[in-house]
Tab-separated table of C-alpha atoms in Angstrom:
chain	number	residue	atom	x	y	z
A	938	MET	CA	-70.794	21.870	-51.281
A	939	THR	CA	-73.794	24.561	-49.522
A	940	VAL	CA	-71.884	24.593	-46.432
A	941	LEU	CA	-68.822	25.628	-48.284
A	942	LEU	CA	-70.422	27.698	-50.716
A	943	GLY	CA	-72.033	30.007	-47.363
A	944	LEU	CA	-68.350	30.057	-46.103
A	945	ARG	CA	-66.880	31.822	-49.258
A	946	LEU	CA	-69.554	34.251	-49.358
A	947	THR	CA	-68.758	35.629	-46.065
A	948	VAL	CA	-65.114	36.614	-47.251
A	949	CYS	CA	-65.708	37.423	-51.557
A	950	GLY	CA	-65.727	41.030	-50.916
A	951	HIS	CA	-61.822	41.325	-50.375
A	952	PRO	CA	-59.383	44.298	-51.956
A	953	TRP	CA	-57.793	43.174	-55.203
A	954	PRO	CA	-55.177	42.228	-56.465
A	955	VAL	CA	-53.882	40.053	-53.943
A	956	HIS	CA	-51.449	39.257	-56.395
A	957	PRO	CA	-50.164	40.615	-59.420
A	958	ASP	CA	-51.513	37.572	-62.135
A	959	GLU	CA	-55.088	38.680	-60.920
A	960	SER	CA	-54.275	42.383	-62.744
A	961	GLU	CA	-53.085	40.441	-65.779
A	962	PHE	CA	-56.154	38.480	-65.936
A	963	VAL	CA	-58.325	41.398	-65.422
A	964	ALA	CA	-56.783	42.444	-68.287
A	965	ALA	CA	-56.393	39.615	-70.338
A	966	ILE	CA	-60.523	39.853	-70.934
A	967	GLY	CA	-61.494	39.594	-74.579
A	968	PHE	CA	-59.626	36.283	-75.179
A	969	PRO	CA	-58.592	34.974	-78.165
A	970	ARG	CA	-56.713	38.859	-78.858
A	971	PRO	CA	-53.065	38.870	-77.382
A	972	TYR	CA	-53.497	39.007	-73.553
A	973	PRO	CA	-50.499	40.002	-70.741
A	974	VAL	CA	-50.273	36.725	-69.111
A	975	HIS	CA	-47.257	35.608	-68.299
A	976	PRO	CA	-45.754	31.992	-69.960
A	977	PRO	CA	-46.652	29.310	-69.974
A	978	GLY	CA	-50.520	31.151	-70.112
A	979	TYR	CA	-53.317	29.693	-69.262
A	980	PRO	CA	-55.846	30.029	-72.402
A	981	LEU	CA	-58.864	28.158	-70.964
A	982	TRP	CA	-59.124	30.375	-67.445
A	983	VAL	CA	-58.708	33.383	-69.920
A	984	ALA	CA	-61.332	32.179	-72.295
A	985	LEU	CA	-63.998	31.273	-69.536
A	986	GLY	CA	-63.573	34.531	-67.686
A	987	THR	CA	-64.025	36.413	-71.147
A	988	GLY	CA	-67.136	34.469	-71.545
A	989	LEU	CA	-68.499	34.916	-68.239
A	990	ASN	CA	-67.632	39.095	-68.684
A	991	TRP	CA	-69.535	38.949	-71.713
A	992	ALA	CA	-72.643	37.532	-69.511
A	993	GLY	CA	-73.070	40.470	-67.579
A	994	LEU	CA	-70.068	39.773	-64.449
A	995	SER	CA	-67.332	42.026	-64.162
A	996	PRO	CA	-63.895	41.000	-65.177
A	997	TYR	CA	-62.946	40.396	-61.859
A	998	VAL	CA	-65.862	38.692	-60.530
A	999	ALA	CA	-65.861	36.279	-63.451
A	1000	TYR	CA	-62.598	34.763	-62.381
A	1001	GLN	CA	-63.969	34.789	-58.646
A	1002	SER	CA	-66.376	32.836	-59.407
A	1003	MET	CA	-65.178	30.242	-60.847
A	1004	SER	CA	-62.558	29.949	-58.133
A	1005	VAL	CA	-65.214	29.727	-55.554
A	1006	ALA	CA	-67.101	27.137	-57.771
A	1007	ALA	CA	-64.326	24.944	-58.258
A	1008	SER	CA	-63.350	25.449	-54.128
A	1009	CYS	CA	-66.542	23.982	-53.537
A	1010	VAL	CA	-67.056	21.206	-56.579
A	1011	GLY	CA	-63.003	19.825	-55.370
A	1012	PRO	CA	-64.195	18.449	-52.132
A	1013	ALA	CA	-67.172	16.797	-53.719
A	1014	VAL	CA	-65.001	14.816	-55.456
A	1015	LEU	CA	-63.003	13.766	-52.572
A	1016	PHE	CA	-65.836	12.869	-50.667
A	1017	PHE	CA	-67.180	10.647	-53.928
A	1018	LEU	CA	-63.310	9.480	-54.166
A	1019	LEU	CA	-63.296	7.921	-50.808
A	1020	ARG	CA	-66.567	6.818	-50.092
A	1021	GLY	CA	-66.412	3.738	-51.299
A	1022	ILE	CA	-62.951	3.394	-49.503
A	1023	VAL	CA	-63.328	4.687	-45.749
A	1024	GLY	CA	-67.078	4.923	-45.889
A	1025	GLY	CA	-69.436	7.880	-46.317
A	1026	GLY	CA	-68.982	9.452	-42.898
A	1027	ILE	CA	-65.229	9.795	-42.796
A	1028	ALA	CA	-65.902	10.899	-46.656
A	1029	TRP	CA	-67.910	13.660	-45.757
A	1030	TRP	CA	-65.553	14.891	-43.305
A	1031	ALA	CA	-62.691	14.302	-45.118
A	1032	GLY	CA	-64.125	16.753	-47.924
A	1033	LEU	CA	-64.884	19.508	-45.634
A	1034	ALA	CA	-61.857	19.504	-44.264
A	1035	LEU	CA	-60.237	20.327	-47.882
A	1036	GLY	CA	-62.607	23.047	-47.904
A	1037	VAL	CA	-62.089	24.971	-44.965
A	1038	ASN	CA	-58.318	24.356	-45.207
A	1039	PRO	CA	-57.526	28.355	-45.245
A	1040	VAL	CA	-55.012	28.375	-48.160
A	1041	TRP	CA	-57.384	26.125	-50.506
A	1042	TRP	CA	-60.237	28.831	-48.690
A	1043	PHE	CA	-58.173	31.584	-49.813
A	1044	GLU	CA	-57.265	30.776	-53.285
A	1045	GLY	CA	-60.621	29.767	-54.023
A	1046	VAL	CA	-62.072	33.619	-53.316
A	1047	THR	CA	-59.693	34.945	-55.804
A	1048	ALA	CA	-58.968	35.689	-59.511
A	1049	LEU	CA	-56.018	33.239	-59.349
A	1050	ASN	CA	-56.649	29.637	-61.308
A	1051	TYR	CA	-54.859	27.425	-58.485
A	1052	SER	CA	-58.275	26.410	-57.195
A	1053	ALA	CA	-60.039	25.555	-60.633
A	1054	GLY	CA	-56.493	24.122	-61.820
A	1055	ASN	CA	-56.997	21.389	-58.723
A	1056	CYS	CA	-60.267	20.875	-58.945
A	1057	LEU	CA	-60.036	19.602	-62.666
A	1058	ALA	CA	-56.468	17.560	-61.803
A	1059	LEU	CA	-58.606	15.607	-58.783
A	1060	GLY	CA	-61.140	15.278	-61.284
A	1061	VAL	CA	-58.637	13.665	-63.243
A	1062	VAL	CA	-57.273	10.952	-59.950
A	1063	ALA	CA	-60.828	10.134	-59.391
A	1064	VAL	CA	-61.530	8.806	-62.651
A	1065	LEU	CA	-57.772	7.188	-62.518
A	1066	ALA	CA	-58.810	6.103	-59.127
A	1067	ARG	CA	-62.069	3.833	-60.336
A	1068	LEU	CA	-59.966	2.285	-63.417
A	1069	GLN	CA	-58.199	0.614	-61.024
A	1070	THR	CA	-60.433	-2.293	-60.741
A	1071	CYS	CA	-62.497	-1.809	-63.744
A	1072	SER	CA	-62.136	-1.285	-67.762
A	1073	ASN	CA	-64.713	1.138	-68.951
A	1074	ARG	CA	-63.403	3.098	-71.979
A	1075	ARG	CA	-66.050	5.576	-71.851
A	1076	LEU	CA	-64.988	6.528	-68.403
A	1077	LEU	CA	-61.403	6.423	-69.915
A	1078	VAL	CA	-62.392	8.902	-72.819
A	1079	ALA	CA	-63.915	11.286	-70.214
A	1080	GLY	CA	-60.983	11.326	-67.952
A	1081	LEU	CA	-58.395	11.717	-70.789
A	1082	LEU	CA	-60.888	14.759	-72.160
A	1083	LEU	CA	-60.568	16.194	-68.354
A	1084	PHE	CA	-57.058	15.881	-68.273
A	1085	ALA	CA	-57.013	17.804	-71.492
A	1086	ALA	CA	-59.083	20.439	-70.266
A	1087	ALA	CA	-56.755	20.950	-66.920
A	1088	ILE	CA	-53.806	21.422	-69.453
A	1089	LEU	CA	-55.492	23.798	-70.901
A	1090	LEU	CA	-56.745	25.784	-68.389
A	1091	ARG	CA	-52.880	24.905	-66.262
A	1092	PRO	CA	-50.092	23.657	-68.804
A	1093	ASP	CA	-48.469	22.525	-65.684
A	1094	THR	CA	-50.899	19.346	-65.076
A	1095	LEU	CA	-49.628	18.005	-67.801
A	1096	PHE	CA	-46.013	17.039	-65.791
A	1097	TRP	CA	-47.908	16.477	-62.608
A	1098	LEU	CA	-50.505	13.983	-63.580
A	1099	GLY	CA	-49.088	13.085	-67.020
A	1100	LEU	CA	-46.893	9.804	-65.459
A	1101	LEU	CA	-50.081	9.051	-63.710
A	1102	VAL	CA	-52.059	9.432	-66.691
A	1103	GLY	CA	-49.528	7.222	-68.680
A	1104	THR	CA	-48.938	4.673	-66.261
A	1105	THR	CA	-52.819	4.103	-65.726
A	1106	VAL	CA	-53.387	4.077	-69.542
A	1107	PHE	CA	-50.450	1.686	-70.142
A	1108	ARG	CA	-51.621	-0.869	-67.573
A	1109	LYS	CA	-55.327	-1.163	-68.660
A	1110	TYR	CA	-55.687	-0.158	-72.397
A	1111	GLN	CA	-52.191	-0.594	-74.144
A	1112	ARG	CA	-54.393	-0.712	-77.287
A	1113	MET	CA	-55.729	2.610	-76.324
A	1114	ALA	CA	-52.576	4.244	-75.102
A	1115	CYS	CA	-52.455	6.699	-78.247
A	1116	CYS	CA	-55.294	8.011	-77.464
A	1117	ALA	CA	-53.579	9.487	-74.397
A	1118	VAL	CA	-50.782	10.520	-75.973
A	1119	VAL	CA	-53.376	12.320	-78.609
A	1120	ALA	CA	-55.207	13.829	-75.962
A	1121	VAL	CA	-52.189	15.461	-74.402
A	1122	ALA	CA	-50.803	16.648	-77.562
A	1123	ILE	CA	-54.147	18.375	-78.347
A	1124	GLY	CA	-54.671	20.022	-74.866
A	1125	LEU	CA	-50.657	21.125	-74.689
A	1126	GLY	CA	-50.746	22.669	-78.342
A	1127	ALA	CA	-53.566	24.335	-77.808
A	1128	GLY	CA	-51.977	25.258	-74.761
A	1129	LEU	CA	-48.793	26.698	-76.345
A	1130	PHE	CA	-50.882	28.457	-79.146
A	1131	GLY	CA	-52.956	30.741	-76.789
A	1132	THR	CA	-49.893	31.728	-74.916
A	1133	GLY	CA	-49.360	33.428	-78.063
A	1134	TYR	CA	-45.764	32.423	-77.792
A	1135	TRP	CA	-45.196	33.045	-81.799
A	1136	ARG	CA	-46.711	36.150	-81.540
A	1137	VAL	CA	-44.824	39.126	-81.679
A	1138	GLY	CA	-43.043	39.979	-77.891
A	1139	ALA	CA	-44.264	36.581	-76.564
A	1140	ILE	CA	-40.371	35.482	-75.936
A	1141	PRO	CA	-39.046	38.251	-73.996
A	1142	GLY	CA	-42.032	36.992	-71.524
A	1143	LEU	CA	-41.004	33.817	-71.770
A	1144	GLY	CA	-37.284	34.799	-70.971
A	1145	HIS	CA	-38.491	36.296	-67.795
A	1146	THR	CA	-40.094	33.038	-66.970
A	1147	LEU	CA	-37.234	30.942	-67.320
A	1148	ARG	CA	-34.551	33.294	-65.214
A	1149	VAL	CA	-37.683	33.832	-62.200
A	1150	ILE	CA	-37.694	29.724	-62.477
A	1151	TRP	CA	-33.594	29.168	-62.936
A	1152	SER	CA	-33.154	31.524	-59.993
A	1153	THR	CA	-34.885	29.216	-57.455
A	1154	SER	CA	-33.487	26.096	-58.717
A	1155	VAL	CA	-31.085	23.777	-57.227
A	1156	PHE	CA	-28.742	24.059	-60.418
A	1157	SER	CA	-28.380	27.870	-59.782
A	1158	ARG	CA	-28.509	27.891	-55.376
A	1159	GLY	CA	-27.058	24.358	-54.749
A	1160	ILE	CA	-28.574	21.973	-52.359
A	1161	VAL	CA	-29.158	24.607	-49.643
A	1162	ASP	CA	-30.171	27.544	-51.223
A	1163	GLY	CA	-31.911	25.618	-53.727
A	1164	VAL	CA	-33.444	21.988	-52.808
A	1165	VAL	CA	-33.352	22.970	-48.521
A	1166	ARG	CA	-34.836	26.577	-49.122
A	1167	ASN	CA	-37.641	25.571	-51.208
A	1168	ALA	CA	-38.391	22.583	-48.885
A	1169	VAL	CA	-38.975	25.206	-46.154
A	1170	LYS	CA	-40.834	27.364	-48.656
A	1171	LEU	CA	-43.313	24.407	-49.111
A	1172	GLY	CA	-43.420	23.508	-45.374
A	1173	ALA	CA	-44.113	26.899	-44.558
A	1174	TYR	CA	-47.033	26.560	-46.875
A	1175	LEU	CA	-48.390	23.389	-46.114
A	1176	LEU	CA	-47.480	23.870	-41.932
A	1177	TRP	CA	-50.303	26.942	-42.009
A	1178	GLY	CA	-52.623	25.451	-44.396
A	1179	LEU	CA	-53.263	22.253	-42.546
A	1180	GLY	CA	-52.713	23.457	-38.908
A	1181	VAL	CA	-53.788	20.693	-36.312
A	1182	GLY	CA	-54.512	18.803	-38.932
A	1183	GLY	CA	-50.766	18.456	-39.712
A	1184	LEU	CA	-50.255	16.512	-37.062
A	1185	VAL	CA	-53.458	13.986	-37.766
A	1186	PHE	CA	-51.772	13.310	-41.537
A	1187	VAL	CA	-48.369	12.881	-39.592
A	1188	TRP	CA	-49.725	10.464	-37.643
A	1189	ALA	CA	-52.192	8.760	-40.089
A	1190	LEU	CA	-49.280	8.426	-42.498
A	1191	VAL	CA	-47.007	6.420	-39.537
A	1192	ARG	CA	-50.125	4.529	-39.273
A	1193	LEU	CA	-50.359	3.541	-42.912
A	1194	MET	CA	-46.916	3.059	-42.895
A	1195	ARG	CA	-47.112	0.939	-39.563
A	1196	ALA	CA	-49.842	-1.515	-41.071
A	1197	ARG	CA	-47.985	-4.368	-43.058
A	1198	ASN	CA	-50.964	-6.128	-44.823
A	1199	THR	CA	-52.249	-2.644	-45.836
A	1200	LEU	CA	-48.798	-1.769	-47.982
A	1201	GLY	CA	-48.535	-5.080	-49.571
A	1202	LEU	CA	-45.955	-6.265	-47.273
A	1203	ARG	CA	-48.012	-9.783	-46.588
A	1204	SER	CA	-50.199	-11.509	-48.697
A	1205	ARG	CA	-53.438	-10.867	-46.859
A	1206	PRO	CA	-55.912	-8.522	-48.711
A	1207	SER	CA	-56.496	-4.763	-48.404
A	1208	PRO	CA	-59.067	-2.843	-45.794
A	1209	TRP	CA	-59.755	-0.826	-48.413
A	1210	PRO	CA	-62.650	-2.353	-50.869
A	1211	SER	CA	-62.291	0.310	-53.690
A	1212	PRO	CA	-60.084	1.535	-55.910
A	1213	PHE	CA	-57.513	-0.686	-54.224
A	1214	GLN	CA	-58.748	-3.877	-54.323
A	1215	GLY	CA	-55.945	-6.514	-53.323
A	1216	GLU	CA	-52.334	-5.660	-51.659
A	1217	GLY	CA	-52.328	-1.945	-50.741
A	1218	LYS	CA	-48.871	-1.672	-52.302
A	1219	ARG	CA	-51.169	-0.471	-54.890
A	1220	ALA	CA	-52.704	2.461	-52.726
A	1221	ALA	CA	-48.949	3.926	-51.861
A	1222	LEU	CA	-48.030	3.687	-55.157
A	1223	PHE	CA	-50.988	5.500	-56.554
A	1224	ILE	CA	-50.294	8.147	-54.181
A	1225	MET	CA	-46.548	8.326	-55.109
A	1226	LEU	CA	-47.283	8.853	-58.603
A	1227	TRP	CA	-50.103	11.442	-57.891
A	1228	ILE	CA	-47.285	13.548	-55.575
A	1229	ALA	CA	-43.989	12.935	-56.614
A	1230	PRO	CA	-43.531	14.513	-60.049
A	1231	VAL	CA	-45.153	17.750	-58.357
A	1232	LEU	CA	-42.803	17.476	-54.977
A	1233	LEU	CA	-39.495	16.612	-56.879
A	1234	PHE	CA	-39.760	20.039	-59.489
A	1235	GLN	CA	-40.971	22.278	-56.272
A	1236	LEU	CA	-37.896	21.176	-54.009
A	1237	VAL	CA	-35.657	20.762	-56.861
A	1238	VAL	CA	-36.594	23.500	-59.286
A	1239	HIS	CA	-39.606	26.066	-58.108
A	1240	VAL	CA	-41.529	27.075	-55.619
A	1241	THR	CA	-42.635	30.470	-54.602
A	1242	GLU	CA	-46.448	31.171	-53.812
A	1243	VAL	CA	-48.625	29.831	-51.542
A	1244	GLY	CA	-50.892	28.625	-54.028
A	1245	HIS	CA	-48.061	25.902	-54.889
A	1246	SER	CA	-49.419	23.713	-52.079
A	1247	LEU	CA	-52.786	23.252	-53.549
A	1248	TRP	CA	-50.966	20.478	-55.578
A	1249	TYR	CA	-50.672	18.634	-52.359
A	1250	LEU	CA	-54.024	19.071	-50.384
A	1251	PRO	CA	-56.298	16.723	-51.480
A	1252	ALA	CA	-53.462	13.828	-51.439
A	1253	ILE	CA	-52.664	14.652	-47.820
A	1254	TYR	CA	-56.439	14.635	-46.751
A	1255	PHE	CA	-56.804	11.403	-48.617
A	1256	VAL	CA	-54.101	9.737	-46.948
A	1257	MET	CA	-55.601	11.101	-43.529
A	1258	ALA	CA	-58.941	9.595	-44.425
A	1259	LEU	CA	-57.308	6.071	-45.047
A	1260	GLY	CA	-55.017	6.470	-42.377
A	1261	LEU	CA	-58.446	7.131	-39.679
A	1262	GLY	CA	-60.519	4.644	-41.801
A	1263	LEU	CA	-58.191	2.007	-39.920
A	1264	LEU	CA	-59.511	2.973	-36.500
A	1265	ARG	CA	-61.568	0.642	-35.178
A	1266	SER	CA	-64.399	3.262	-34.528
A	1267	ARG	CA	-65.884	5.458	-36.940
A	1268	ARG	CA	-67.074	7.738	-34.136
A	1269	VAL	CA	-63.247	8.297	-33.191
A	1270	ALA	CA	-62.036	8.507	-36.770
A	1271	VAL	CA	-65.291	11.418	-37.285
A	1272	GLY	CA	-64.723	13.136	-34.129
A	1273	ILE	CA	-60.932	13.993	-34.854
A	1274	LEU	CA	-62.014	15.032	-38.720
A	1275	VAL	CA	-65.090	17.193	-36.785
A	1276	LEU	CA	-62.012	18.934	-34.564
A	1277	VAL	CA	-59.267	19.364	-37.864
A	1278	CYS	CA	-62.279	20.888	-39.568
A	1279	ALA	CA	-63.082	23.322	-36.465
A	1280	GLY	CA	-59.431	24.071	-36.032
A	1281	SER	CA	-59.400	25.145	-40.094
A	1282	ILE	CA	-61.804	27.512	-39.626
A	1283	SER	CA	-61.301	29.078	-36.098
A	1284	GLN	CA	-57.496	29.958	-37.938
A	1285	PHE	CA	-59.114	31.075	-40.739
A	1286	TYR	CA	-61.536	33.506	-39.346
A	1287	LEU	CA	-59.856	34.411	-36.123
A	1288	TYR	CA	-56.047	34.657	-36.437
A	1289	PRO	CA	-55.277	38.728	-35.824
A	1290	TRP	CA	-53.822	39.540	-39.231
A	1291	ARG	CA	-52.535	43.075	-39.346
A	1292	ALA	CA	-49.281	44.869	-41.288
A	1293	ASP	CA	-47.813	47.309	-38.079
A	1294	VAL	CA	-46.292	44.464	-36.680
A	1295	SER	CA	-42.314	43.706	-36.621
A	1296	GLY	CA	-40.353	40.530	-35.962
A	1297	TRP	CA	-41.391	36.988	-36.661
A	1298	ARG	CA	-44.858	38.531	-36.539
A	1299	ARG	CA	-43.940	40.549	-39.839
A	1300	VAL	CA	-42.549	37.382	-41.719
A	1301	LEU	CA	-45.475	35.153	-40.650
A	1302	ASN	CA	-47.964	37.762	-41.940
A	1303	ALA	CA	-46.214	38.570	-44.986
A	1304	LYS	CA	-45.436	35.061	-46.210
A	1305	VAL	CA	-48.348	32.831	-45.409
A	1306	ALA	CA	-51.150	34.252	-42.570
A	1307	PHE	CA	-52.354	36.227	-45.312
A	1308	ALA	CA	-54.267	33.591	-46.411
A	1309	SER	CA	-56.811	34.303	-43.432
A	1310	ALA	CA	-60.245	36.602	-43.354
A	1311	ARG	CA	-58.531	39.231	-42.067
A	1312	GLY	CA	-55.355	38.789	-44.304
A	1313	LEU	CA	-58.046	39.112	-47.365
A	1314	ALA	CA	-60.088	41.776	-46.147
A	1315	ARG	CA	-56.661	43.633	-45.899
A	1316	ILE	CA	-54.783	42.140	-48.602
A	1317	ASP	CA	-53.888	45.687	-50.034
A	1318	GLN	CA	-51.554	46.227	-47.108
A	1319	ARG	CA	-49.688	43.069	-47.311
A	1320	ALA	CA	-47.195	44.863	-49.986
A	1321	VAL	CA	-46.209	47.328	-47.062
A	1322	ILE	CA	-44.580	44.161	-44.819
A	1323	HIS	CA	-43.555	41.814	-48.017
A	1324	ARG	CA	-39.916	41.764	-48.733
A	1325	ALA	CA	-38.318	39.724	-51.000
A	1326	ASN	CA	-35.516	37.086	-49.848
A	1327	ASP	CA	-36.227	38.119	-46.088
A	1328	PHE	CA	-36.698	34.563	-44.591
A	1329	TRP	CA	-34.038	33.237	-46.075
A	1330	THR	CA	-30.720	35.619	-47.431
A	1331	VAL	CA	-29.537	34.280	-50.802
A	1332	PRO	CA	-26.545	35.469	-52.331
A	1333	GLY	CA	-27.459	37.917	-55.236
A	1334	GLY	CA	-30.841	38.251	-53.858
A	1335	ASP	CA	-34.340	36.442	-54.419
A	1336	GLU	CA	-35.805	35.746	-57.563
A	1337	PRO	CA	-36.489	38.248	-60.014
A	1338	ARG	CA	-39.609	39.671	-60.747
């Protein structure tokens, strides 16, 4: 965490806003009064930002400080999740690899709440992973409270992790399943109240949000301009963030799929001691429930921002660590992760981002490569080269803004 914090501080002094939503968050300081944040709203995020502002931080730094903290804590959570599975060395470097991922790094020094939302979500996943092999009601309650907090901070967490939470609770604690329902209901209800949906003028904002989502979905665009286009967007975000680590991830995924004993195709036990004791198919199912809901939504309905790719990054490095954990040599596994970290740091710091470019470089810089140190330092110039609908032309133009 200390290493990541030091790296964050080198790029915290960038111009803002990096995205229009930042201006809305800054203008929202003063919660719980009505605030100009588009639906579904993020009441906990705005409330915490307001509290830090009252404590003496400027409005922007109030939010930014939370992003920095979350972007450092999240990799630490991944480390603790992996330590009992693949060992401390691989787990430590996998956590660092997540922390220096260019997109995770970029979002971690902004006033946007992607880092904080994903940090809380990863905490929920870590609790659920531990509950796979134990029956600890206090841990369950802690996980449900963390889940409710995550929903208040980013209401979409309910949909991305609700299936994994519900499956775990019903499988392990049938009698306490009602607790999960109550916790989710409280979190969602408070979240909707905080958005101000029922205040004067709130419904038009909801309508705009629904139009944006509809305009990118398969229902309005069809398979090619809907699903395929969304897949290309998401793939571009992930490729930029992963860099050379993308190759390691693909290798790890293939390695796990070919290791029949780890996928439960044979009766031999899994090499992962915890939290997936027994057949490794439990691990595969856990990862699928972790990722499938958000992947299905983003492919079929809506994905527009590079920050949307953050939901996959912890799972990707989790899979990467599991695959490397099957290697006989721990030194080789750690060495590969060291190279992944070095590649990410080099890409983030050394990519020569600039606005006075044309052709494919302009599209690259406008769409994904601004998630870099130089892109952050000149983020106020991104609007000069950013064009909606310029990498995949669709009839009727791009989604409304």
